[in-house]
Coordinates of N, CA, C and O in Angstrom, one line a residue:
X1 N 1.6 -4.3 9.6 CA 0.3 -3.7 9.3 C -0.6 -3.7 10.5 O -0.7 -4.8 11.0
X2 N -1.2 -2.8 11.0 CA -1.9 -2.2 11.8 C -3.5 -3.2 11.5 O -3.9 -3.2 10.4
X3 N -3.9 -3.7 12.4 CA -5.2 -4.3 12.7 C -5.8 -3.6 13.5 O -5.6 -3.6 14.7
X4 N -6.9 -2.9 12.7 CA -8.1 -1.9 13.4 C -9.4 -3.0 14.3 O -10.2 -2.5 15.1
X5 N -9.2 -4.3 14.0 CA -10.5 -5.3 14.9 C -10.5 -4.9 16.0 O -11.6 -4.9 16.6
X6 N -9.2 -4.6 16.8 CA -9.3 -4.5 18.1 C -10.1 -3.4 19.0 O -10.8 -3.5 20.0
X7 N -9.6 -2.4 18.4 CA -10.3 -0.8 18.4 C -10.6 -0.6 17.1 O -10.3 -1.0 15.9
X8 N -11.7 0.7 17.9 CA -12.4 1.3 16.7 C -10.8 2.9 15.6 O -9.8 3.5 15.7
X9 N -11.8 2.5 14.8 CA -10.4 3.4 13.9 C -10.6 5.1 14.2 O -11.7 5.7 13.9
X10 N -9.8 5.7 14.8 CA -9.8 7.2 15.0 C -8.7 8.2 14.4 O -7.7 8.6 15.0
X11 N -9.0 8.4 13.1 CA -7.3 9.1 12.4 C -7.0 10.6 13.2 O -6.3 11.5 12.7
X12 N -7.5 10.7 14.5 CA -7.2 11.6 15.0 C -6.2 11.5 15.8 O -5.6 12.5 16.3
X13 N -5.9 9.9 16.1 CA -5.1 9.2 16.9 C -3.7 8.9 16.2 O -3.4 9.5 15.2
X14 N -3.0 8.3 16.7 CA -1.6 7.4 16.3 C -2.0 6.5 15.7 O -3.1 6.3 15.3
X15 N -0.8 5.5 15.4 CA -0.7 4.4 14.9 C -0.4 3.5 16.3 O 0.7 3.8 16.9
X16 N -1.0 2.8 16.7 CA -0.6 1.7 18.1 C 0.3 1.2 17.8 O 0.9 0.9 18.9
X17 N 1.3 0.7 16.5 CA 2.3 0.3 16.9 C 3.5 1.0 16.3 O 4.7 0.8 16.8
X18 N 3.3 2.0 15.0 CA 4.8 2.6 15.3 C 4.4 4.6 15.9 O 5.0 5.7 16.1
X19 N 3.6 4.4 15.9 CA 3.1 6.1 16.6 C 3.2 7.2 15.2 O 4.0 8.0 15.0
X20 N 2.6 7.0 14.7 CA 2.7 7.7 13.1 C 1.1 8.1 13.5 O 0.2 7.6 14.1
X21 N 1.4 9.5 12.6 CA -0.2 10.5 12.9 C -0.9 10.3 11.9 O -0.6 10.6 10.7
X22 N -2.0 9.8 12.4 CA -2.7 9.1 11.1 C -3.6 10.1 10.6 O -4.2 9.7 9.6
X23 N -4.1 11.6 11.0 CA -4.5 12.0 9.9 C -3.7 13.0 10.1 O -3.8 13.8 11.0
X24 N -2.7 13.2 8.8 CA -1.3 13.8 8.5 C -1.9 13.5 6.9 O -2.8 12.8 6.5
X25 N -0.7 14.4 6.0 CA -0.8 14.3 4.5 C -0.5 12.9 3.9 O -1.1 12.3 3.1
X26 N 0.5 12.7 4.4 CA 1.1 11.1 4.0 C 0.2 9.8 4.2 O 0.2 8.8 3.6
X27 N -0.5 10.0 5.0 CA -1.8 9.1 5.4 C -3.4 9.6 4.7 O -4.5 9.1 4.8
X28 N -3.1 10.6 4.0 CA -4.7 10.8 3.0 C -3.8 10.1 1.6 O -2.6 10.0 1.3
X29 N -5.3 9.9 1.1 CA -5.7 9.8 -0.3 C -5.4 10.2 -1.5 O -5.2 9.8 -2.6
X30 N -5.4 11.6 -0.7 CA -5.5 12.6 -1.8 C -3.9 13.5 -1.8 O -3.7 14.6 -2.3
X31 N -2.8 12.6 -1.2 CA -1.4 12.8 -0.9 C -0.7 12.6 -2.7 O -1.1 11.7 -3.4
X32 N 0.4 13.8 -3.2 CA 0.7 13.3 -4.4 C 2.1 14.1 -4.4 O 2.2 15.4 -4.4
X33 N 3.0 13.3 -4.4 CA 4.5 14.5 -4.3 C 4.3 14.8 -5.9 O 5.3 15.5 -6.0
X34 N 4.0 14.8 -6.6 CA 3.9 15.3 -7.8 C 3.4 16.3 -8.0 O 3.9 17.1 -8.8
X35 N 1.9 16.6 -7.0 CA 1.0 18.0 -7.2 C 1.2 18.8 -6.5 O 1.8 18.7 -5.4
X36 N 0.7 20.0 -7.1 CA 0.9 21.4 -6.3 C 1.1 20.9 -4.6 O 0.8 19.8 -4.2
X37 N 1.5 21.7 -4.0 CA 1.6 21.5 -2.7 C 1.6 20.0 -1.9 O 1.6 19.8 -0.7
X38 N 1.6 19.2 -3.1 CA 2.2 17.7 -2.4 C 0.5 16.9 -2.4 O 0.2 15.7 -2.0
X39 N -0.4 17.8 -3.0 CA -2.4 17.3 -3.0 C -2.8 17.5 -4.3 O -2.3 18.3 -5.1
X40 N -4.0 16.6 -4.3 CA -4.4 16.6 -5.6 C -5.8 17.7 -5.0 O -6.6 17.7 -5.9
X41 N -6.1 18.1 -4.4 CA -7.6 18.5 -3.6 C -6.9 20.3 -4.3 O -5.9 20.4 -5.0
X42 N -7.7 21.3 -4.0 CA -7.4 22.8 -4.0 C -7.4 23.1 -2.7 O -8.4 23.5 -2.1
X43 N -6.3 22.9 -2.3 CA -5.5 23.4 -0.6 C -5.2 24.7 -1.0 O -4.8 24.8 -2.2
X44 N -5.2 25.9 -0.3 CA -5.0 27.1 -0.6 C -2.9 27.2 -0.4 O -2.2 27.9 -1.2
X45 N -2.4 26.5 0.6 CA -1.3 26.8 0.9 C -0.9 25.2 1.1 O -1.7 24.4 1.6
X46 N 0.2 25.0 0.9 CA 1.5 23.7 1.3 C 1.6 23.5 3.0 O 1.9 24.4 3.8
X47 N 1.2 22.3 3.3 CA 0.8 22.1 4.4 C 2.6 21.1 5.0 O 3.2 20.1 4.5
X48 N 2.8 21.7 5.7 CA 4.6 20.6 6.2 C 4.2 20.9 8.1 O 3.3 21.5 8.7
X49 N 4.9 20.3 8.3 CA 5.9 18.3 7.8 C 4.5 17.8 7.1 O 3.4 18.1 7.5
X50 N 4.9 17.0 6.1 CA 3.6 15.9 5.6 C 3.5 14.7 6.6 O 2.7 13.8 6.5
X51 N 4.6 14.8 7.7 CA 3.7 13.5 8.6 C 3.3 13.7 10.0 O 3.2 13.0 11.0
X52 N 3.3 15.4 9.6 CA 2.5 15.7 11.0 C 1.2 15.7 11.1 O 0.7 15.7 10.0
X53 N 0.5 15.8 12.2 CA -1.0 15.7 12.7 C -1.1 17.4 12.0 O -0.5 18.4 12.2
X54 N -2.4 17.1 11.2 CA -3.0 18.6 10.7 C -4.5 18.3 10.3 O -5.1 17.2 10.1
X55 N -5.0 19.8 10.4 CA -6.7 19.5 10.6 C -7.5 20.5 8.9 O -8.4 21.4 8.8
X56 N -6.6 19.6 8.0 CA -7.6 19.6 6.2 C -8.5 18.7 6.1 O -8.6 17.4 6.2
X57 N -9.3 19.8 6.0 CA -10.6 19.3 5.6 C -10.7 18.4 4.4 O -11.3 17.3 4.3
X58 N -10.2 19.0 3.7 CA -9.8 17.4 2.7 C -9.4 15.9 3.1 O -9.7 14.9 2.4
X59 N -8.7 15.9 4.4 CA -8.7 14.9 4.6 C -9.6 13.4 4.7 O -10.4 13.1 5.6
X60 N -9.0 12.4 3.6 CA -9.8 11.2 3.7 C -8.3 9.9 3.6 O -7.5 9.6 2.8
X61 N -8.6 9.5 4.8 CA -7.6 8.3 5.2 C -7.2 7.2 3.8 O -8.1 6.6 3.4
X62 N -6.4 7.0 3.5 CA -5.7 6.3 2.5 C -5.6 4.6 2.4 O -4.7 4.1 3.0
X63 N -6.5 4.0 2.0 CA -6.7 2.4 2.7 C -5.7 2.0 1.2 O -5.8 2.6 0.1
X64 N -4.9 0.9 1.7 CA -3.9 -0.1 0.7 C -4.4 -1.5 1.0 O -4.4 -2.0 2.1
X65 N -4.8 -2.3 -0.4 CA -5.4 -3.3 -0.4 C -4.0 -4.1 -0.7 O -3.8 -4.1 -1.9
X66 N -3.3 -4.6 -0.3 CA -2.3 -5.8 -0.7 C -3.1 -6.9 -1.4 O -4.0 -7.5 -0.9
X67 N -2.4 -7.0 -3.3 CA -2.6 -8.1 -3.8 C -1.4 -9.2 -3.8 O -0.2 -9.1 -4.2
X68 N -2.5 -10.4 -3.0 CA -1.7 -11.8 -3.4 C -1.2 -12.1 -4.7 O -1.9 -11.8 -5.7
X69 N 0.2 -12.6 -4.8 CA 0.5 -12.9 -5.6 C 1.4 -14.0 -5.9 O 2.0 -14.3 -6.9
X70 N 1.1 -14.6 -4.6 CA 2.0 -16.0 -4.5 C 1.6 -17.1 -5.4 O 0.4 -16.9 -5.8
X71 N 1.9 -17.7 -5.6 CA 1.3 -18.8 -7.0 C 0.5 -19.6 -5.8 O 0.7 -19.6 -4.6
X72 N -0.5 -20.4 -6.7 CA -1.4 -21.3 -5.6 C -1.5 -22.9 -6.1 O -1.3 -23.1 -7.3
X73 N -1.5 -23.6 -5.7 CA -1.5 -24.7 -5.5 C -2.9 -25.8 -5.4 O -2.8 -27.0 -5.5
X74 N -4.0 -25.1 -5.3 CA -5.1 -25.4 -5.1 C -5.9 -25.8 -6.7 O -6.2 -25.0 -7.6
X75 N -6.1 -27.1 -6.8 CA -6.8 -28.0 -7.7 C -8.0 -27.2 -8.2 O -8.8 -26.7 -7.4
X76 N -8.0 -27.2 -9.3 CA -9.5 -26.3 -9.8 C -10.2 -27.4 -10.7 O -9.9 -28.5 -11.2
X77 N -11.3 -26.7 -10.8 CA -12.5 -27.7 -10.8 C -12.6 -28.3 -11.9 O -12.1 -27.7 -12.9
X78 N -13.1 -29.6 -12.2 CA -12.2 -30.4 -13.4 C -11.4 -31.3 -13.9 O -11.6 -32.2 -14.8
X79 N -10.1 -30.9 -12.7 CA -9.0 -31.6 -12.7 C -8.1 -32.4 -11.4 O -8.2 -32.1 -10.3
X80 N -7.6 -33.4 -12.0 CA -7.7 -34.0 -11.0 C -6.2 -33.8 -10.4 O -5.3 -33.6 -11.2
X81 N -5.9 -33.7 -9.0 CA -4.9 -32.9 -7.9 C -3.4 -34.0 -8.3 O -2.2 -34.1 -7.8
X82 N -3.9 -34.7 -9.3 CA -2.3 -35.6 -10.0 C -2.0 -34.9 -10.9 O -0.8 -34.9 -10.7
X83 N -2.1 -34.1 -11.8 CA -1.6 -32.9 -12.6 C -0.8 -32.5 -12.2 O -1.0 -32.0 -11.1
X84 N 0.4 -32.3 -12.5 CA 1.7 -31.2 -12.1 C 1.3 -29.8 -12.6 O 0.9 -29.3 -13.7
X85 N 1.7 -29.1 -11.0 CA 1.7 -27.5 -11.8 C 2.5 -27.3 -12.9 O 2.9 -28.4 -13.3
X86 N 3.0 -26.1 -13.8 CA 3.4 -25.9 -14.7 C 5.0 -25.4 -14.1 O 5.1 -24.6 -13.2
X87 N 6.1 -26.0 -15.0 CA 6.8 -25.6 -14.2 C 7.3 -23.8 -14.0 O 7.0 -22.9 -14.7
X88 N 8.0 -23.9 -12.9 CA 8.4 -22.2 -12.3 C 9.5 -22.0 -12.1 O 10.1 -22.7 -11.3
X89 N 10.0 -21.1 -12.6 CA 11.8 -20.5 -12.4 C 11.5 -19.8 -11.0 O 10.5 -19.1 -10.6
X90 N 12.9 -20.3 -10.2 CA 12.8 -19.9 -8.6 C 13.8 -18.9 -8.7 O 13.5 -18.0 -8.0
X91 N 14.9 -18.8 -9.5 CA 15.4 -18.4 -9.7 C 15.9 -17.3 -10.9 O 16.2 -17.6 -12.1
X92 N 15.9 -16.0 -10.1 CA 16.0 -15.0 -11.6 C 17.3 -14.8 -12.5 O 17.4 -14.1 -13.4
X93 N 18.1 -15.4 -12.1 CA 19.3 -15.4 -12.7 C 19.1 -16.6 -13.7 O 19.0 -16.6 -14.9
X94 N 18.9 -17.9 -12.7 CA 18.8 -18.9 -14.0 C 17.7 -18.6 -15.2 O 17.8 -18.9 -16.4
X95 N 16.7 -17.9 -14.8 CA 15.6 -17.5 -15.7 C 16.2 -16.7 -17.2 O 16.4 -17.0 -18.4
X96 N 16.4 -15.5 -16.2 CA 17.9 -14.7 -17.4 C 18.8 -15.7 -18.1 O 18.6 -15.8 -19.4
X97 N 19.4 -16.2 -17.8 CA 20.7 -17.1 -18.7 C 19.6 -17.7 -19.7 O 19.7 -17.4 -20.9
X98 N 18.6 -18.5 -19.2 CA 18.0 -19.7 -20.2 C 17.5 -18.8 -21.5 O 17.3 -19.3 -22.6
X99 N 17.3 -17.3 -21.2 CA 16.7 -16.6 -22.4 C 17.7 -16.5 -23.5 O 17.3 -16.4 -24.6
X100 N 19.0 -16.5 -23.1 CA 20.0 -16.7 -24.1 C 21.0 -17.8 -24.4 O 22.2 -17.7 -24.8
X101 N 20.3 -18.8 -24.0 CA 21.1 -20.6 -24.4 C 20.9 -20.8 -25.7 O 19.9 -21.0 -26.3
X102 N 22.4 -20.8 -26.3 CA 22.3 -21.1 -27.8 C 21.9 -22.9 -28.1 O 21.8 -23.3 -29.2

């Protein structure tokens, strides 16, 4: 994932590390292989390649927030850090089998 701290963000530019055109269809918002011409916006015509550099005015850059979802470990307020977590199947197979142990 691309860290904009270093430089300022220009979707007129590349991506610094794999060279992808950041403002292209695949990089807006408003990108939908489902809808008319691949946009949810009223584009008059189908705009291709979707990851080439193009100048729609519709265009608004597509931000992805990654949610954590690692289990945590961290004592909450209350309780004291001798509590065992609850236990956790590491494994999806053994998880599968235990639902059907006669």
């Amino acid at each position: 994932m691309w860290c904009g701290a270093h430089q300022r963000f220009r979707p007129q530019r590349q991506c610094p590390k794999c060279a992808f055109e950041l403002h292209s269809c695949k990089q807006c918002r408003f990108f939908d292989s489902g809808a008319q011409f691949e946009c949810t916006q009223p584009v008059p015509e189908r705009i291709t390649p979707k990851d080439a550099k193009n100048t729609c005015k519709f265009y608004e850059f597509r931000t992805t927030v990654e949610k954590d979802t690692a289990p945590t470990s961290y004592a909450q307020k209350g309780t004291t850090a001798s509590t065992p977590p609850p236990p956790r199947h590491n494994d999806a197979r053994q998880a599968f089998e235990d639902l059907f142990k006669k």
